[in-house]
Short mmCIF file of C-alpha atoms in Angstrom, two decimals:
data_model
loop_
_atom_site.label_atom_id
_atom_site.label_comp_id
_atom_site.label_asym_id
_atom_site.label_seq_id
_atom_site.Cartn_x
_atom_site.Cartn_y
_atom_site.Cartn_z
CA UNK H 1 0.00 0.00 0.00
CA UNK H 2 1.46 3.33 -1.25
CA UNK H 3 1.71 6.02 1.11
CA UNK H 4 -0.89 8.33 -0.14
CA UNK H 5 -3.39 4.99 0.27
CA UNK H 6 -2.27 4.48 3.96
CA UNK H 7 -2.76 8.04 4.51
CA UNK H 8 -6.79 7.87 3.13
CA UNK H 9 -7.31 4.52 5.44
CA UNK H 10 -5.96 6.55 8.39
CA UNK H 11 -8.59 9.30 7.48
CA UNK H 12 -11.32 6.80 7.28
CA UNK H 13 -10.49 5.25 9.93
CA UNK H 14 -10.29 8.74 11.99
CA UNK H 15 -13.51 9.43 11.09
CA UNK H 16 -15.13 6.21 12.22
CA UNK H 17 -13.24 6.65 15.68
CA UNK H 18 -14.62 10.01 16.05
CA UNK H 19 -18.35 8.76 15.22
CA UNK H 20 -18.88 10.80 12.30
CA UNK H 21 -19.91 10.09 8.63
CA UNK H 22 -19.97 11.88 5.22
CA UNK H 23 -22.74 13.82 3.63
CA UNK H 24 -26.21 13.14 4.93
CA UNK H 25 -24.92 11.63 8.57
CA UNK H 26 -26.81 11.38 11.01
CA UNK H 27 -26.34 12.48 14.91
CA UNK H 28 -22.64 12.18 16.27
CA UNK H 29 -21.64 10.80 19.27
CA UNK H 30 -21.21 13.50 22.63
CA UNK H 31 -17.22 13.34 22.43
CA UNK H 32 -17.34 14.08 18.38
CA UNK H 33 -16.32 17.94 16.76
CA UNK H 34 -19.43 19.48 15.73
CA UNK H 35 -18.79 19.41 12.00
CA UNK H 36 -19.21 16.47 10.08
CA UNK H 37 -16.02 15.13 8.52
CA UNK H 38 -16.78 13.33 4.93
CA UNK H 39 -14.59 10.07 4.55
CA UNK H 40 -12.46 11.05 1.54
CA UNK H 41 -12.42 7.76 -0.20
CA UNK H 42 -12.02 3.81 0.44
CA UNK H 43 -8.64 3.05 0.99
CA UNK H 44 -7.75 1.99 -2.39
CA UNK H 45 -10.37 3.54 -4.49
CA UNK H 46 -8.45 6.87 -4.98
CA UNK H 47 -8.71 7.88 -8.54
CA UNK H 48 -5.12 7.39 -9.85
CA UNK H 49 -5.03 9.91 -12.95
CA UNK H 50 -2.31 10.78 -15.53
CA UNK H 51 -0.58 14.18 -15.55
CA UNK H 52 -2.66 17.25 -17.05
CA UNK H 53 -6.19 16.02 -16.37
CA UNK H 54 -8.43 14.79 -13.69
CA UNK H 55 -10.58 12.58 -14.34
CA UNK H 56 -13.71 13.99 -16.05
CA UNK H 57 -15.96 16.40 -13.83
CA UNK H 58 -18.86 15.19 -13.15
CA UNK H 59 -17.53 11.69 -13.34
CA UNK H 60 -18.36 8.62 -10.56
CA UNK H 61 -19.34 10.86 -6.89
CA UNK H 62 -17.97 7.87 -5.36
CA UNK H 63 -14.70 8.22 -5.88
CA UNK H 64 -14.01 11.29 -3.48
CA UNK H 65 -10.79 12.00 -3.64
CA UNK H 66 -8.51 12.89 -6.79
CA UNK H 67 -4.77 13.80 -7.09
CA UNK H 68 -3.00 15.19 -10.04
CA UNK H 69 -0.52 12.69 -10.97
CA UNK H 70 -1.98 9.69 -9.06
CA UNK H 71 -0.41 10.20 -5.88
CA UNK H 72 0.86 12.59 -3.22
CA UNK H 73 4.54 13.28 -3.57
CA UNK H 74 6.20 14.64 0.08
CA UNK H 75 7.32 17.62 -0.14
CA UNK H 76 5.69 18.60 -3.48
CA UNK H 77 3.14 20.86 -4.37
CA UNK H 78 -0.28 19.23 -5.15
CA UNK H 79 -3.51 19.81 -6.45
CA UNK H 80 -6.33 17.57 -5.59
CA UNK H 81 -10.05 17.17 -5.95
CA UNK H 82 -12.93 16.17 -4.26
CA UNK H 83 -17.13 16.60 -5.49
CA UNK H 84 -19.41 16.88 -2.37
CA UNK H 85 -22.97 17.62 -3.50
CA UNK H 86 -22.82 18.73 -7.39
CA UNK H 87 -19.26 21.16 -6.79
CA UNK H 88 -16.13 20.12 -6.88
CA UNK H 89 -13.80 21.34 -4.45
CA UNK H 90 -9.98 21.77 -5.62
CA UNK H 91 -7.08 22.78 -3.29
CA UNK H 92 -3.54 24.00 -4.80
CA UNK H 93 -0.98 23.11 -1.84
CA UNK H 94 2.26 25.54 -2.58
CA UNK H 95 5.20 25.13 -1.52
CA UNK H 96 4.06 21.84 0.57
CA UNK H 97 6.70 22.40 2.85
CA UNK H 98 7.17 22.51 6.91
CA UNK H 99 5.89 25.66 7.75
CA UNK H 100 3.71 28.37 6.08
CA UNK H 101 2.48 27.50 2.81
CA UNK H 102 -0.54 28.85 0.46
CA UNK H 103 -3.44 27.16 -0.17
CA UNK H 104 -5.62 27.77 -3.28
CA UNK H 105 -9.61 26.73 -3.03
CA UNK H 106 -12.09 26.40 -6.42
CA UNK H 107 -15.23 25.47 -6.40
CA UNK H 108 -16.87 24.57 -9.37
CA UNK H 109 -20.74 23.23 -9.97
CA UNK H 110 -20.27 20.21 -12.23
CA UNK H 111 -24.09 19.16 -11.80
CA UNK H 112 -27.40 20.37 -11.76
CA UNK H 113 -29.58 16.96 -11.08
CA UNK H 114 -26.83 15.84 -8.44
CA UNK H 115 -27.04 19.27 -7.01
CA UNK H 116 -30.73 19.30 -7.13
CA UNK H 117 -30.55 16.18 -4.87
CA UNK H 118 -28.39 17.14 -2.62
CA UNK H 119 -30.05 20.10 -1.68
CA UNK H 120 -33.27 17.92 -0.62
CA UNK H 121 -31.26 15.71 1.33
CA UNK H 122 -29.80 18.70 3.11
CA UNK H 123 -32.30 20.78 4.49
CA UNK H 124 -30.60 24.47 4.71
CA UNK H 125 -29.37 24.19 0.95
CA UNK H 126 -25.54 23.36 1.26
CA UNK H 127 -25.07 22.17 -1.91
CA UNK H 128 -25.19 26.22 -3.41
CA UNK H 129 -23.06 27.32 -0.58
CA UNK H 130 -19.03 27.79 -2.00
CA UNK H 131 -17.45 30.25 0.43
CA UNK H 132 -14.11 28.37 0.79
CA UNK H 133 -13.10 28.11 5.01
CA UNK H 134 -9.85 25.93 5.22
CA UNK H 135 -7.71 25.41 8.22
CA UNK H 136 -5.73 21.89 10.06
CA UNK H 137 -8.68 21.98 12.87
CA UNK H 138 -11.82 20.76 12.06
CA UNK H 139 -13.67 23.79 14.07
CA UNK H 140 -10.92 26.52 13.70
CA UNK H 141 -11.39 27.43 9.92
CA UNK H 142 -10.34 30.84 8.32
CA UNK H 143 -11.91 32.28 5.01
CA UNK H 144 -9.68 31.96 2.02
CA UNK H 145 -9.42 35.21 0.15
CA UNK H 146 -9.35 36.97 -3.37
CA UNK H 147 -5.66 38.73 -3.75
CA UNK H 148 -4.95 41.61 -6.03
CA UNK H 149 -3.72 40.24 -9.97
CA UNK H 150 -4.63 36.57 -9.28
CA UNK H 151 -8.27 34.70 -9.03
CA UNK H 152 -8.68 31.95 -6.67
CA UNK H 153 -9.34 31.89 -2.86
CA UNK H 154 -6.64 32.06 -1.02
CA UNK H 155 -5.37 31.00 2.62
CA UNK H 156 -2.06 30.75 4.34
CA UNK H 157 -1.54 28.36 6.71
CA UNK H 158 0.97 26.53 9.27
CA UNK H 159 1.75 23.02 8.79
CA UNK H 160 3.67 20.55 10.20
CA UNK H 161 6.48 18.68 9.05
CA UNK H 162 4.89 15.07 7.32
CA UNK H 163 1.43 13.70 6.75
CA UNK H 164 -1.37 16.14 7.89
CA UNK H 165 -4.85 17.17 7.21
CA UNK H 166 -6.39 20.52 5.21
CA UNK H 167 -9.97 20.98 5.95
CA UNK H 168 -11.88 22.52 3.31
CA UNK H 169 -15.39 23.80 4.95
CA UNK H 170 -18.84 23.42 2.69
CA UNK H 171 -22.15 24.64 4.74
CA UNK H 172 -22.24 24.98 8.21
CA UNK H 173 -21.28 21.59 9.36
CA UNK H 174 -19.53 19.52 6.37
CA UNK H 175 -15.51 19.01 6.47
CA UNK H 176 -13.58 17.61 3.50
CA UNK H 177 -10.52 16.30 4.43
CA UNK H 178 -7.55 16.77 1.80
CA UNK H 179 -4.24 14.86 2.95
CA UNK H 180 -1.30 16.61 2.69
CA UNK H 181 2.61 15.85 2.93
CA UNK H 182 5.03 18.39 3.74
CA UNK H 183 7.99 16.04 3.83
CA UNK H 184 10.88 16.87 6.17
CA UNK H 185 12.91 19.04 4.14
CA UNK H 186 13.43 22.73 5.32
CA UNK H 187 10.81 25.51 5.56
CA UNK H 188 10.30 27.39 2.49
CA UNK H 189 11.75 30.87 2.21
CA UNK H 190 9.22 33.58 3.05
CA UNK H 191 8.76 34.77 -0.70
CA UNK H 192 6.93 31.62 -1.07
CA UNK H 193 4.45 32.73 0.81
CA UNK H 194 4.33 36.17 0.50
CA UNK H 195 3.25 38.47 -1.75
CA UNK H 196 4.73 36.65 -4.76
CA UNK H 197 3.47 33.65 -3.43
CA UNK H 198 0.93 33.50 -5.40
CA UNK H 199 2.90 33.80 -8.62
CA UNK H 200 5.28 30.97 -6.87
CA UNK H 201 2.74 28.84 -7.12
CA UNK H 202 1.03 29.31 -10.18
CA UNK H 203 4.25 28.38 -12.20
CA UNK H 204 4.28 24.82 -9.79
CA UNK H 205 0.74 24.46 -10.84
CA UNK H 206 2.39 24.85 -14.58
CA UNK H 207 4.97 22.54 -14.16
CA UNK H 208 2.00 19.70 -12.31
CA UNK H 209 0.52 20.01 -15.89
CA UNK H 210 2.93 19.20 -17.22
CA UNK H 211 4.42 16.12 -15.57
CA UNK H 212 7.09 17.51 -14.10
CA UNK H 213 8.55 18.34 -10.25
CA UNK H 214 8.10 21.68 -9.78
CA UNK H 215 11.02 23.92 -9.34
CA UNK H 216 12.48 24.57 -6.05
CA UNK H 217 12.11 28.66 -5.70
CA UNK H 218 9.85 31.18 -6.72
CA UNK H 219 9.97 33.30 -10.14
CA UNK H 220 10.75 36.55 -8.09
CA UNK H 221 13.86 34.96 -6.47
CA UNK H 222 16.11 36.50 -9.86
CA UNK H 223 16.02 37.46 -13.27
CA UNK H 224 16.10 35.62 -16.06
CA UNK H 225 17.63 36.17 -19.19
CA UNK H 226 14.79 36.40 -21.60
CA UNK H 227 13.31 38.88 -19.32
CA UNK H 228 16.53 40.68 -19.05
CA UNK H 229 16.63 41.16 -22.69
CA UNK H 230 12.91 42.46 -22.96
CA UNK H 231 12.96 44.98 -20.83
CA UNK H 232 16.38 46.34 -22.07
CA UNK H 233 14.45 46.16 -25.31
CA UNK H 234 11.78 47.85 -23.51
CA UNK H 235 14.16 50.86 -22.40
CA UNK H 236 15.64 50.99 -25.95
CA UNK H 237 12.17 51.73 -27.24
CA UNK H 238 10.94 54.28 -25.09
CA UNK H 239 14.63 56.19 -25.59
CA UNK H 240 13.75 55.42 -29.67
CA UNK H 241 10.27 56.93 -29.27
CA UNK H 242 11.56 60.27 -27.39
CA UNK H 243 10.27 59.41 -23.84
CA UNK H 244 11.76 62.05 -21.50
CA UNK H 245 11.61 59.89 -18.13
CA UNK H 246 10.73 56.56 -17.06
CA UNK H 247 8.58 56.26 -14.16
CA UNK H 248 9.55 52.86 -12.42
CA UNK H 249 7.89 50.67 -10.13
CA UNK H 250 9.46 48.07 -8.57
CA UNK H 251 10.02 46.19 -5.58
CA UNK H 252 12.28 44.36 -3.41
CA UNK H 253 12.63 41.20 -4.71
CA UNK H 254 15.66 39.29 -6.06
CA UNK H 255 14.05 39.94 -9.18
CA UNK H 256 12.76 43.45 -8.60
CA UNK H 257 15.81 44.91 -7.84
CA UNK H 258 17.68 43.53 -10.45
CA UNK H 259 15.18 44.47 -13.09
CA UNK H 260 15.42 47.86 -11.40
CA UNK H 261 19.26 48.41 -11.70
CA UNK H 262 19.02 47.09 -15.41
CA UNK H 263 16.39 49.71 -16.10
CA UNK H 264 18.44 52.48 -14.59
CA UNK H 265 21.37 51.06 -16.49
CA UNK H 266 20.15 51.01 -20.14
CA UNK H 267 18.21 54.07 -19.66
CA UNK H 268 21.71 55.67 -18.83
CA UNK H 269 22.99 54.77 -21.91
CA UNK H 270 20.03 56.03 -23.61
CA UNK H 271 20.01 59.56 -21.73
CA UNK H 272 16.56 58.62 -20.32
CA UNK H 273 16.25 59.84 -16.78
CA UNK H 274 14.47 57.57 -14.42
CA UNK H 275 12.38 58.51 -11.43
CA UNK H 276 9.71 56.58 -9.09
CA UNK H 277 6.41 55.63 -10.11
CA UNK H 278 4.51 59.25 -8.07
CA UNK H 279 6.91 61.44 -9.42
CA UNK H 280 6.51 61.34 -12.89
CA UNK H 281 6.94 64.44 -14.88
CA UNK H 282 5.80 65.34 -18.59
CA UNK H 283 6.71 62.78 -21.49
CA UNK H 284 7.38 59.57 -19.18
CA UNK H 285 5.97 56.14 -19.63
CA UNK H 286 5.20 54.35 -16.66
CA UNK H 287 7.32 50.88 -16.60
CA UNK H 288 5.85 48.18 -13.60
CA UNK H 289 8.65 45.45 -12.91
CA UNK H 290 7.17 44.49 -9.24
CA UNK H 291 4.98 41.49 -8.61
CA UNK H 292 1.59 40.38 -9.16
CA UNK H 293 -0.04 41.97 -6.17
CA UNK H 294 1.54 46.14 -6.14
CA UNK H 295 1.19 46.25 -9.53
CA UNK H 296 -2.41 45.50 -9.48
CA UNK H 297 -2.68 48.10 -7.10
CA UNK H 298 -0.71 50.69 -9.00
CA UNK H 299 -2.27 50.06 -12.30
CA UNK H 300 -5.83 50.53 -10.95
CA UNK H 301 -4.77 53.70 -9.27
CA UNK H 302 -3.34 54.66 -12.87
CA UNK H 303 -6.10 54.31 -14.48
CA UNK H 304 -8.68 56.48 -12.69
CA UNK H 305 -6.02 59.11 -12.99
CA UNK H 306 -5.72 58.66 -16.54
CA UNK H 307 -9.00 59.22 -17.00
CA UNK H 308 -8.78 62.96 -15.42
CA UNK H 309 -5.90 63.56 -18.02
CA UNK H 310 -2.83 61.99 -19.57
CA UNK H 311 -0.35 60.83 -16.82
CA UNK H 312 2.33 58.68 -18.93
CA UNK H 313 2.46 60.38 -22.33
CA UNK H 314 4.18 57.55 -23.38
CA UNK H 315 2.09 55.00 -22.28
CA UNK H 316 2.23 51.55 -19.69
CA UNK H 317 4.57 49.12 -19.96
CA UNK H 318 4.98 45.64 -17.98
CA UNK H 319 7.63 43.24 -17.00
CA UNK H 320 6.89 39.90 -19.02
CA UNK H 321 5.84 37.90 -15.93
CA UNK H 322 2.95 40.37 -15.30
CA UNK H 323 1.06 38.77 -18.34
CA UNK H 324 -2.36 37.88 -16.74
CA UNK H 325 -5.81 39.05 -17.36
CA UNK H 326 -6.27 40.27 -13.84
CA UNK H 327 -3.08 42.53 -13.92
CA UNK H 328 -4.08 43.97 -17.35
CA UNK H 329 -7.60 44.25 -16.67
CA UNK H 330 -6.24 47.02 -14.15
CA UNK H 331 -5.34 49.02 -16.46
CA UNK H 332 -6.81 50.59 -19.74
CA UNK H 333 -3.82 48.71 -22.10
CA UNK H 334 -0.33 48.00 -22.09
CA UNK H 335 2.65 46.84 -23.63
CA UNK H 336 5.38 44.44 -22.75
CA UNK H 337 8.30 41.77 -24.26
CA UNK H 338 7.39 38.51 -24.59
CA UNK H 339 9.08 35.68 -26.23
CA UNK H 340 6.15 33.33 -26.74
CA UNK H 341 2.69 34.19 -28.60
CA UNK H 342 -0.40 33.24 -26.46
CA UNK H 343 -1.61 31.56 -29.56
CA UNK H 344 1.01 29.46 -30.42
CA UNK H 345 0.50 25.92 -30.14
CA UNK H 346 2.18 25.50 -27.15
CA UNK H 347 0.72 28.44 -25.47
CA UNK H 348 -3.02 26.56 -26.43
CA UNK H 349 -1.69 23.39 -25.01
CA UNK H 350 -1.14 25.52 -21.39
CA UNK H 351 -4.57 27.19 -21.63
CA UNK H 352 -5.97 24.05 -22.23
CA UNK H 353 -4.41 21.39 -19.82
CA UNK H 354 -5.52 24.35 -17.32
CA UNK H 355 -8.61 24.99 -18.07
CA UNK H 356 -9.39 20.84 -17.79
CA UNK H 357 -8.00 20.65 -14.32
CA UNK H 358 -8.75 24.35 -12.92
CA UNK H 359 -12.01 25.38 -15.19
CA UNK H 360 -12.33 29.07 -15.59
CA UNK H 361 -8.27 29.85 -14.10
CA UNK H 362 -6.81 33.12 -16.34
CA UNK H 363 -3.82 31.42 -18.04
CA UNK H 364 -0.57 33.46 -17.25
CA UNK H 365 3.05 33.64 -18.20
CA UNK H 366 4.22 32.22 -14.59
CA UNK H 367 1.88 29.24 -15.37
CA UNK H 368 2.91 29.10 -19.13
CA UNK H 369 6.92 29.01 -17.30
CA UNK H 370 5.88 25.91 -15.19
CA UNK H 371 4.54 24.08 -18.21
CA UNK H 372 6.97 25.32 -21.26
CA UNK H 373 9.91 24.50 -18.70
CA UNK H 374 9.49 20.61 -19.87
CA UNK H 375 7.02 21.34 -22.99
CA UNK H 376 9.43 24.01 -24.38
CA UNK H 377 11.78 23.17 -27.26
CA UNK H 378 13.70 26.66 -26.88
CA UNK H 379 13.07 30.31 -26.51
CA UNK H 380 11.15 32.10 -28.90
CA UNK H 381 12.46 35.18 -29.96
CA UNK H 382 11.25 38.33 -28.02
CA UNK H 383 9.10 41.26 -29.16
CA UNK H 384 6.97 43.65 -28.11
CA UNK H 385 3.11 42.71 -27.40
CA UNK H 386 0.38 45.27 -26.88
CA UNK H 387 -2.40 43.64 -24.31
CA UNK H 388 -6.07 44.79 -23.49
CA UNK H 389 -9.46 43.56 -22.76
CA UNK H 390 -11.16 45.97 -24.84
CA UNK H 391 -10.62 44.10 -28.61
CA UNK H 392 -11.56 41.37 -29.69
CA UNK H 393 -9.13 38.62 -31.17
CA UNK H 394 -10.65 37.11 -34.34
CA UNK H 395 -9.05 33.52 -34.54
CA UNK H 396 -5.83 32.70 -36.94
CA UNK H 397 -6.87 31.79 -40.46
CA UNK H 398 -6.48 27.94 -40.25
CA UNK H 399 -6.68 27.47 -37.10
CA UNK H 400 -10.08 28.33 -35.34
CA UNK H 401 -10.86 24.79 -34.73
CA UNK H 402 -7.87 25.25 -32.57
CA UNK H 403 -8.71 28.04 -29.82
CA UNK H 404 -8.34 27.83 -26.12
CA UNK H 405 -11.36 26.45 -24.24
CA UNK H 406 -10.34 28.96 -21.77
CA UNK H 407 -8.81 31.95 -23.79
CA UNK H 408 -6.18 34.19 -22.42
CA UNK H 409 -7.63 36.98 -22.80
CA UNK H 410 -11.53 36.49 -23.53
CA UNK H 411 -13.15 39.19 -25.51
CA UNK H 412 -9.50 41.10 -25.32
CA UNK H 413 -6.16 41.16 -27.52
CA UNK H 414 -2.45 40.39 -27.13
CA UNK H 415 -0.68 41.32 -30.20
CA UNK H 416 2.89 41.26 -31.58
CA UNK H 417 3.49 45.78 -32.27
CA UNK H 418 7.18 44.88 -33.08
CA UNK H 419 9.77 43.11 -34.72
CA UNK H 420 12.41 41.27 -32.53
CA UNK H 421 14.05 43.42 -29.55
CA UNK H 422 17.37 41.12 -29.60
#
């Protein structure tokens, strides 16, 4: 018996020493929690399924308990499945180390008649109820949370070294159990839970798509080359277009600060003064190389002012990683390098694999990192893409058949305004 089977007998096995059942139970006994803990699967019955997919939604309600890959793998991030009364419930685990880590809840209805009878077998209507409450004690749960420039529920919490337990809360009284296994490696650096966190672990979630062991790290620990090169390509075209100052936001990251003293760097070279992101005087562009979460923020805050009068003569430009349809959707448009197109056939395979495992997730280049990492034959070359939700994309002659169930950018554009920057 693998580990990740021992580990579901122990849960059924807790629950029948506690005297509770799954869905439906009846009283518990005096020394029980309140909550009713649903057994998460017979030992042994665990849906084993392939890398990239779960198996179908809406698929046998007997099998409760689904992990990417087949199995739990200490000390990796996971993403598992359960369906409790017509929704399935899926929690991200990121880093799935000792210590603080991020969890990620979705719900998502799969099934109207299944719902329908689940909400007259529970009297108060549970089955519409998806506020996601997680937590390691069945009674102490905390609300998971929307962050700025990613979707999802989110929730950071403590765990111990090993095998544990992540409640997932649906209704008043129902607990699904998720097993979880930190390992007994080291605690994950603090970026990994922090405000990049979330980027962290969307490229894992990438990389789970795609097979693969995720990276050890986070995307905001350093620069990378290809992102190097576009944003010196970046500074080269605002100098080539007459901008008189860049206004630069950044942050403290590995990353951050490096893309910072590159900016400052090039736009010496290129007699371009630059100055911080509130100080911005006439004929700047606004560059954002911080993470997911500030610029968000920033971008927002730029675009009601933009809409009293033109801040950034010279437009908005982003960092490659900040690719995502909740960071541009905080701003009227923008422009930035990338060296893949969102339409390629590689991007499609990304949106797709996602949008099977995490219906209705905004694909993004952190995720599209995780997956091209092992997909990837080599580096595209890098150009300059203007992004916005307000254009539509018509498909590529030849290949509508072809589209994303779950577009990049739905109803919006991302398309290629220059030749290559390198």
């Amino acid at each position: 018996m693998t580990s990740s089977r021992r580990r579901l007998a122990l849960l059924l096995a807790a629950a029948a020493t506690l005297g509770v059942s799954g869905c439906g139970a009846g009283a518990t006994s005096s020394d029980a929690p309140a909550a009713h803990v649903r057994a998460a699967g017979a030992a042994g019955r665990e849906a084993l399924v392939s890398p990239a997919t779960f198996a179908p939604l809406g698929g046998d309600p007997d099998v409760a308990l689904q992990v990417l890959g087949g199995e739990l793998r200490a000390g990796v991030p996971t993403i598992e499945r359960q369906v409790h009364d017509g929704i399935a419930f899926t929690l991200t685990l990121s880093p799935a180390r000792p210590g603080w880590n991020l969890v990620r809840v979705d719900t998502t209805p799969i099934s109207a008649g299944h719902g329908e009878q689940a909400h007259d077998e529970h009297e108060h209507g549970e089955a519409q109820e998806a506020v996601a409450r997680v937590g390691t004690e069945l009674n102490h749960l905390q609300t998971a949370r929307a962050l700025p420039g990613v979707d999802g529920a989110w929730a950071r919490l403590k765990l111990p070294a090993g095998e544990s337990t992540i409640y997932v809360a649906h209704g008043a009284e129902h607990r699904l159990p998720f097993p979880v296994d930190t390992g007994t490696g080291v605690a994950a650096p603090p970026g990994a839970t922090g405000p990049d966190g979330p980027e962290c672990a969307t490229r894992a979630v990438g990389s789970l798509l795609a097979g693969a062991t995720p990276e050890p790290g986070c995307p905001a620990d350093r620069l990378d080359r290809s992102d190097a090169d576009g944003l010196r390509g970046v500074v080269r075209t605002l100098a080539d277009r007459g901008a008189q100052a860049i206004a630069l936001l950044s942050n403290s990251s590995g990353r951050g600060k490096a893309a910072a003293k590159l900016v400052r760097a090039e736009a010496a070279r290129r007699h371009v003064d630059v100055v911080s992101a509130d100080r911005a005087p006439e004929g700047s562009a606004l560059l954002v190389t911080s993470g997911w979460q500030p610029a968000t923020t920033a971008l927002a805050a730029t675009a009601r002012a933009q809409q009293r009068r033109v801040r950034y003569e010279h437009g908005v430009w982003l960092a490659p990683w900040l690719l995502s349809p909740d960071i541009v959707d905080s701003a009227s448009g923008a422009v930035l390098p990338l060296g893949f197109d969102i339409r390629g056939e590689e991007a499609r395979a990304y949106a797709n694999a996602l949008g099977r495992v995490l219906p209705g997730t905004a694909p993004t280049a952190a995720g599209f990192t995780g997956w091209s990492h092992e997909q990837h034959s080599g580096q595209d070359e890098v150009a300059l893409y203007a992004a916005s939700r307000t254009a539509y994309l018509p498909a590529s002659s030849g290949h509508a058949h072809h589209e994303t169930s779950v577009a990049w950018f739905p109803g919006g554009t991302v398309t290629r305004v220059s030749g290559p920057l390198t």
